[in-house]
Coordinates of C-alpha atoms in Angstrom, one line a residue:
M1 CA 162.3 119.4 116.2
L2 CA 159.9 122.0 115.9
R3 CA 158.7 120.2 112.4
S4 CA 157.9 116.8 114.6
L5 CA 156.0 118.9 117.1
S6 CA 153.8 120.2 114.6
A7 CA 152.5 117.1 113.7
A8 CA 152.3 115.6 117.1
V9 CA 149.6 119.0 117.9
S10 CA 148.1 118.4 114.5
G11 CA 147.3 115.3 115.8
L12 CA 146.0 116.8 119.3
R13 CA 144.0 119.1 117.7
N14 CA 141.9 116.4 115.7
Q15 CA 141.5 114.2 118.6
Q16 CA 139.8 117.3 120.6
T17 CA 137.5 117.5 117.8
R18 CA 136.6 113.9 117.9
M19 CA 136.0 114.5 121.7
D20 CA 134.0 117.6 120.7
V21 CA 131.9 115.4 118.8
I22 CA 131.7 112.7 121.4
G23 CA 130.6 115.1 124.2
N24 CA 127.8 116.5 121.5
N25 CA 126.4 113.2 121.2
V26 CA 126.4 112.6 124.9
S27 CA 124.7 115.7 125.5
N28 CA 121.8 115.1 123.1
V29 CA 121.1 111.9 124.5
N30 CA 117.4 112.7 125.2
T31 CA 117.1 115.1 122.0
V32 CA 114.4 113.8 119.8
A33 CA 115.2 112.2 116.6
F34 CA 119.1 113.3 117.2
K35 CA 121.5 111.5 115.1
A36 CA 125.0 110.7 116.3
G37 CA 128.0 111.7 114.6
R38 CA 131.7 110.3 113.6
V39 CA 134.9 111.9 112.9
T40 CA 136.9 110.1 110.3
F41 CA 140.8 111.3 109.9
K42 CA 143.1 111.2 107.3
E43 CA 147.0 111.9 106.6
G44 CA 148.2 115.4 106.2
F45 CA 150.7 116.7 104.0
A46 CA 153.9 114.8 103.3
Q47 CA 157.1 116.6 102.7
L48 CA 159.2 115.0 100.1
V49 CA 162.7 114.4 100.9
E50 CA 164.2 112.3 97.8
S51 CA 162.2 111.2 95.0
A52 CA 161.6 107.3 93.8
S53 CA 164.2 106.1 91.3
R54 CA 163.6 104.0 88.3
P55 CA 165.7 100.7 87.9
I56 CA 168.6 101.1 85.9
D57 CA 171.8 99.1 84.6
G58 CA 170.9 95.8 87.2
I59 CA 169.9 98.4 89.9
G60 CA 166.5 98.0 91.3
G61 CA 164.6 101.5 91.8
T62 CA 163.6 103.4 95.2
N63 CA 161.0 104.3 96.6
P64 CA 160.2 108.1 97.2
M65 CA 161.1 109.4 101.0
E66 CA 158.6 111.4 102.6
V67 CA 158.2 113.3 106.2
G68 CA 154.4 113.6 107.4
L69 CA 153.2 116.3 108.9
G70 CA 150.4 115.2 110.8
S71 CA 147.0 114.5 110.6
Q72 CA 143.6 116.2 109.5
I73 CA 140.1 115.4 109.9
G74 CA 138.5 113.3 106.6
S75 CA 135.0 113.6 107.6
I76 CA 132.4 114.8 110.5
D77 CA 129.6 112.5 109.2
T78 CA 125.9 112.3 110.5
M79 CA 125.0 108.6 111.1
F80 CA 121.7 108.1 109.7
T81 CA 120.4 104.7 111.3
Q82 CA 117.2 103.5 112.7
G83 CA 116.7 104.8 116.2
N84 CA 114.5 103.5 119.0
L85 CA 110.7 103.8 119.1
E86 CA 109.3 104.8 122.4
T87 CA 105.6 105.1 123.4
T88 CA 104.5 108.9 125.0
G89 CA 100.8 108.3 125.1
K90 CA 100.1 111.4 123.1
N91 CA 98.4 110.8 119.9
T92 CA 100.1 113.7 117.9
D93 CA 104.1 112.3 118.9
L94 CA 105.1 110.7 115.9
A95 CA 108.2 108.6 114.9
I96 CA 109.3 107.3 111.0
Q97 CA 110.8 103.8 110.4
G98 CA 112.6 103.7 107.4
N99 CA 114.7 106.4 105.0
S100 CA 112.1 109.3 105.2
F101 CA 111.3 112.7 106.7
F102 CA 108.6 114.9 107.8
V103 CA 108.3 117.9 105.7
V104 CA 107.4 121.1 107.5
K105 CA 107.1 124.7 106.6
K106 CA 108.2 128.2 107.5
G107 CA 106.1 130.4 105.5
N108 CA 107.2 129.5 101.8
E109 CA 110.2 127.7 102.8
S110 CA 110.2 123.3 103.3
F111 CA 112.5 121.7 105.9
Y112 CA 113.0 118.3 106.8
T113 CA 113.2 116.7 110.0
R114 CA 112.7 113.4 111.9
A115 CA 111.5 114.8 115.1
G116 CA 108.0 114.1 115.1
N117 CA 107.0 116.1 118.3
F118 CA 104.0 118.1 116.8
Q119 CA 100.8 119.3 118.6
R120 CA 98.1 121.2 117.2
D121 CA 98.1 125.1 117.6
G122 CA 95.1 127.5 118.2
D123 CA 93.7 126.9 114.5
G124 CA 94.0 123.0 114.5
T125 CA 97.1 123.2 112.7
L126 CA 99.4 120.4 113.2
V127 CA 103.0 121.9 114.1
S128 CA 106.3 121.4 115.7
G129 CA 106.5 121.6 119.4
V130 CA 110.3 123.0 118.9
N131 CA 110.0 125.7 116.6
G132 CA 106.6 125.8 115.3
F133 CA 106.8 125.1 111.4
R134 CA 104.0 123.9 110.1
V135 CA 103.6 120.1 109.1
Q136 CA 102.8 119.4 105.8
G137 CA 100.3 116.8 104.2
R138 CA 97.3 115.6 102.5
M139 CA 93.6 117.2 103.5
A140 CA 90.7 114.9 102.8
T141 CA 87.1 116.6 102.0
N142 CA 84.3 113.9 103.5
G143 CA 86.8 111.0 103.7
K144 CA 88.5 111.6 100.2
L145 CA 92.2 112.6 100.3
S146 CA 93.2 115.6 98.1
D147 CA 96.1 115.2 95.7
A148 CA 97.5 118.7 96.9
V149 CA 100.4 118.9 99.6
S150 CA 99.5 122.2 102.0
D151 CA 99.3 122.8 106.2
I152 CA 97.7 119.6 108.3
K153 CA 94.7 121.2 109.9
I154 CA 92.8 119.4 112.6
P155 CA 90.1 121.9 113.6
A156 CA 88.6 121.2 117.4
L157 CA 85.2 121.7 115.6
L158 CA 85.4 119.5 112.5
T159 CA 82.2 118.9 111.0
A160 CA 81.2 115.4 109.0
P161 CA 78.4 116.9 106.7
A162 CA 74.9 114.9 106.5
T163 CA 74.7 112.2 104.1
A164 CA 71.6 110.4 102.4
T165 CA 70.8 106.6 102.6
T166 CA 71.2 105.3 99.4
K167 CA 71.6 101.7 100.1
V168 CA 69.7 99.2 102.7
T169 CA 71.7 95.7 102.9
M170 CA 69.3 92.9 104.1
S171 CA 69.9 89.6 106.1
G172 CA 68.8 87.1 107.8
N173 CA 66.0 84.1 107.6
V174 CA 62.3 84.1 106.5
D175 CA 60.5 80.7 107.3
A176 CA 60.6 77.9 104.9
S177 CA 57.9 76.1 106.2
A178 CA 55.3 79.0 106.6
L179 CA 52.2 78.9 104.9
A180 CA 51.6 81.3 102.3
F181 CA 49.8 84.8 103.5
D182 CA 45.8 84.1 103.6
K183 CA 44.1 86.6 102.7
G184 CA 40.8 85.5 104.6
T185 CA 37.6 87.2 103.8
A186 CA 39.1 90.2 102.5
A187 CA 38.7 91.4 99.5
T188 CA 42.3 92.4 98.9
L189 CA 45.3 90.9 100.4
D190 CA 47.1 93.3 102.6
P191 CA 49.7 92.0 104.9
L192 CA 49.8 95.3 106.7
D193 CA 45.7 94.8 107.6
P194 CA 45.6 93.9 111.5
A195 CA 42.5 91.6 110.5
Q196 CA 44.4 89.5 107.8
R197 CA 47.5 89.4 110.2
A198 CA 45.5 88.1 113.2
L199 CA 44.4 85.2 111.2
P200 CA 45.9 81.6 112.8
Q201 CA 47.2 80.6 109.5
N202 CA 49.1 83.6 109.0
A203 CA 51.3 83.4 112.5
N204 CA 54.4 82.9 110.8
S205 CA 53.5 84.1 107.1
F206 CA 54.8 87.8 107.8
K207 CA 57.8 89.2 109.1
D208 CA 58.3 92.9 109.7
T209 CA 61.3 94.9 109.7
S210 CA 62.6 98.3 110.1
I211 CA 65.8 100.5 110.1
T212 CA 66.8 104.2 110.6
V213 CA 67.6 106.1 107.1
Y214 CA 68.5 109.6 106.6
D215 CA 67.7 112.5 104.2
S216 CA 70.4 115.0 103.0
L217 CA 69.8 117.1 105.7
G218 CA 70.8 114.4 108.1
T219 CA 67.0 113.9 109.3
K220 CA 66.3 110.7 110.4
H221 CA 63.4 108.3 108.9
E222 CA 62.1 104.9 110.3
L223 CA 62.1 103.1 107.1
K224 CA 59.7 100.2 107.9
M225 CA 58.5 97.0 105.6
V226 CA 56.7 94.0 105.7
M227 CA 57.3 90.7 104.0
W228 CA 55.1 88.0 103.6
K229 CA 55.2 84.4 101.6
T230 CA 53.2 84.2 98.5
G231 CA 54.1 80.4 97.4
A232 CA 56.5 77.5 97.5
N233 CA 60.1 79.4 97.9
T234 CA 58.6 82.6 96.9
W235 CA 58.2 85.8 99.5
D236 CA 57.1 89.4 98.3
W237 CA 57.7 92.5 100.5
K238 CA 56.3 96.1 100.8
V239 CA 57.0 99.7 102.7
D240 CA 54.6 100.8 105.6
D241 CA 55.1 104.4 105.7
T242 CA 52.6 104.9 108.3
G243 CA 54.1 107.6 110.7
M244 CA 57.1 108.9 108.1
D245 CA 57.5 112.9 107.7
I246 CA 57.3 112.7 104.2
S247 CA 55.3 114.4 101.5
A248 CA 51.6 112.9 100.8
A249 CA 52.7 110.9 97.9
G250 CA 54.2 108.8 100.1
V251 CA 56.8 105.9 99.6
T252 CA 57.0 105.0 95.7
E253 CA 58.2 101.4 95.5
V254 CA 59.9 101.7 91.6
A255 CA 58.6 98.8 89.2
G256 CA 56.0 97.5 90.9
T257 CA 55.6 94.1 92.5
H258 CA 58.8 92.7 93.4
P259 CA 58.9 88.9 94.5
I260 CA 62.0 87.3 96.0
T261 CA 62.6 83.8 94.7
F262 CA 65.0 81.1 96.8
A263 CA 66.4 78.6 95.5
T264 CA 66.4 75.1 97.0
D265 CA 69.4 75.7 99.2
G266 CA 67.8 78.1 100.9
S267 CA 69.6 81.4 98.8
V268 CA 68.1 83.8 97.1
D269 CA 67.8 82.6 93.5
T270 CA 69.1 85.2 91.4
T271 CA 68.2 84.3 87.8
A272 CA 64.6 84.0 89.1
T273 CA 64.4 87.4 91.2
P274 CA 63.9 90.5 89.5
A275 CA 66.5 93.4 90.1
V276 CA 65.4 94.5 93.4
P277 CA 63.5 98.3 93.3
Q278 CA 64.0 101.3 94.5
I279 CA 62.3 103.4 97.4
S280 CA 62.1 106.8 96.9
F281 CA 60.1 109.4 98.9
T282 CA 60.0 113.1 99.6
P283 CA 60.8 114.2 102.9
N284 CA 58.9 117.4 104.6
S285 CA 62.4 118.6 105.7
G286 CA 63.1 120.7 102.6
A287 CA 65.8 117.7 102.3
A288 CA 66.3 116.4 98.6
D289 CA 64.4 113.4 97.5
V290 CA 65.8 110.1 99.1
T291 CA 66.2 107.1 96.7
I292 CA 67.2 103.8 98.3
S293 CA 68.3 100.5 96.8
L294 CA 67.5 97.1 98.6
D295 CA 70.7 94.9 98.8
L296 CA 69.4 91.5 99.4
G297 CA 73.4 90.2 99.9
S298 CA 74.9 87.2 98.5
G299 CA 74.8 83.4 99.3
L300 CA 73.9 82.8 102.6
N301 CA 75.2 85.8 104.1
G302 CA 72.6 87.7 102.8
L303 CA 69.0 86.9 102.8
S304 CA 67.9 83.3 103.3
Q305 CA 64.9 80.9 103.7
F306 CA 65.0 77.6 105.8
A307 CA 62.6 76.2 108.2
G308 CA 62.6 77.8 111.1
S309 CA 61.7 81.0 112.9
S310 CA 62.0 84.3 110.7
S311 CA 64.8 86.5 111.5
A312 CA 65.2 88.6 108.2
V313 CA 66.1 92.3 108.9
M314 CA 67.3 95.7 107.2
R315 CA 70.8 95.5 109.1
D316 CA 72.8 97.9 107.7
Q317 CA 72.3 101.6 105.8
D318 CA 75.2 103.9 104.2
G319 CA 73.3 107.2 105.4
Y320 CA 73.9 109.7 108.7
T321 CA 73.5 112.6 110.1
N322 CA 76.3 115.8 110.7
G323 CA 78.4 115.2 113.6
T324 CA 81.7 116.8 115.2
L325 CA 85.1 115.7 115.6
Q326 CA 85.5 113.9 119.0
A327 CA 88.7 112.4 119.0
F328 CA 91.1 111.7 116.1
T329 CA 94.3 108.8 116.0
I330 CA 96.6 108.5 113.6
D331 CA 97.9 105.4 112.3
A332 CA 100.7 103.4 111.0
S333 CA 100.8 104.7 107.2
G334 CA 100.7 108.3 108.8
T335 CA 96.8 108.7 107.7
I336 CA 94.8 110.8 110.5
V337 CA 91.4 109.3 111.0
G338 CA 89.1 111.4 113.0
G339 CA 85.8 110.2 115.2
F340 CA 82.8 111.7 114.9
T341 CA 79.8 112.2 117.3
N342 CA 77.5 110.8 114.2
G343 CA 78.8 107.4 114.7
G344 CA 77.3 105.1 112.3
D345 CA 79.7 104.8 108.8
A346 CA 80.8 108.5 109.7
D347 CA 82.3 107.7 112.9
S348 CA 85.5 106.8 111.3
R349 CA 86.7 109.1 108.7
T350 CA 89.8 109.9 107.0
V351 CA 90.8 113.7 108.2
A352 CA 94.1 113.7 106.8
A353 CA 97.4 112.0 105.9
G354 CA 100.9 113.2 105.8
G355 CA 104.0 114.4 106.8
L356 CA 105.6 111.9 104.9
Q357 CA 106.4 113.4 101.4

């Protein structure tokens, strides 16, 4: 009687454990990244009453006789199934889809978690909102991620340094039906000479374009250029350095003349057009010398020549002034991208990537 009661009680105790786990699951229904538990059971010890026997002299063998002594807890498993994702509207709240963990640190100890309810502390460090452990990842310098894993920091006054312009890209059309630029009665052809530009035959024979470029200290310089037609399918250009805050030497156009030859389909004839030279000047701001290469584009997406109004422009350049962090977002790959106040190509720049190691 006592043995049967003991077996039954063991089952009740195990069921109590199962109810405890279910209760814990229910109580954590709103806990971020909580994983539910599951209880499995196994048979307890059995008491052997009679051993098994083997077949002998035409008599078959018999099974052993055992009396079960109740049940035991087999395991309490954590169910690592994908949880439901939800939007919170907070850009530092993250979630992982797949078999990964966020890595956080307390001092020199590393911990792993699926809870992505992070926030920035007073130093701009990304930390767990529950315990203050620091989120780990790879920091970026000037938009390039380092290989080292460290604390992720997003300081409020994070600065993007200035970068000098090294390339200017051109696009648009020059008028194929225009006449070659005529110097008139002047001794020397000069497409910047107001008198020559005012000649009726030169009305469509030149095109002015400009773009703001930057030196290494982030100082702006207005780079102005004029293009003029020199013959059938051939144009030339020069820089107008009037008003530029640069040294008295002015702008140096390396390699002298630089005709641009167009093919019969209106695109730049790369076989007949010499390598486009570089433009160099020394800013008065104390910055390093600026050297800029002109990119005429490729095919009809770059500079072209068709009959009609001239629309050629210097459309893009790769320099920018310094700026401070204005906002940031975290994309689906875990990359933190900052928006800076300087705009241009630096307006969107990688700050860090991580939490997933």
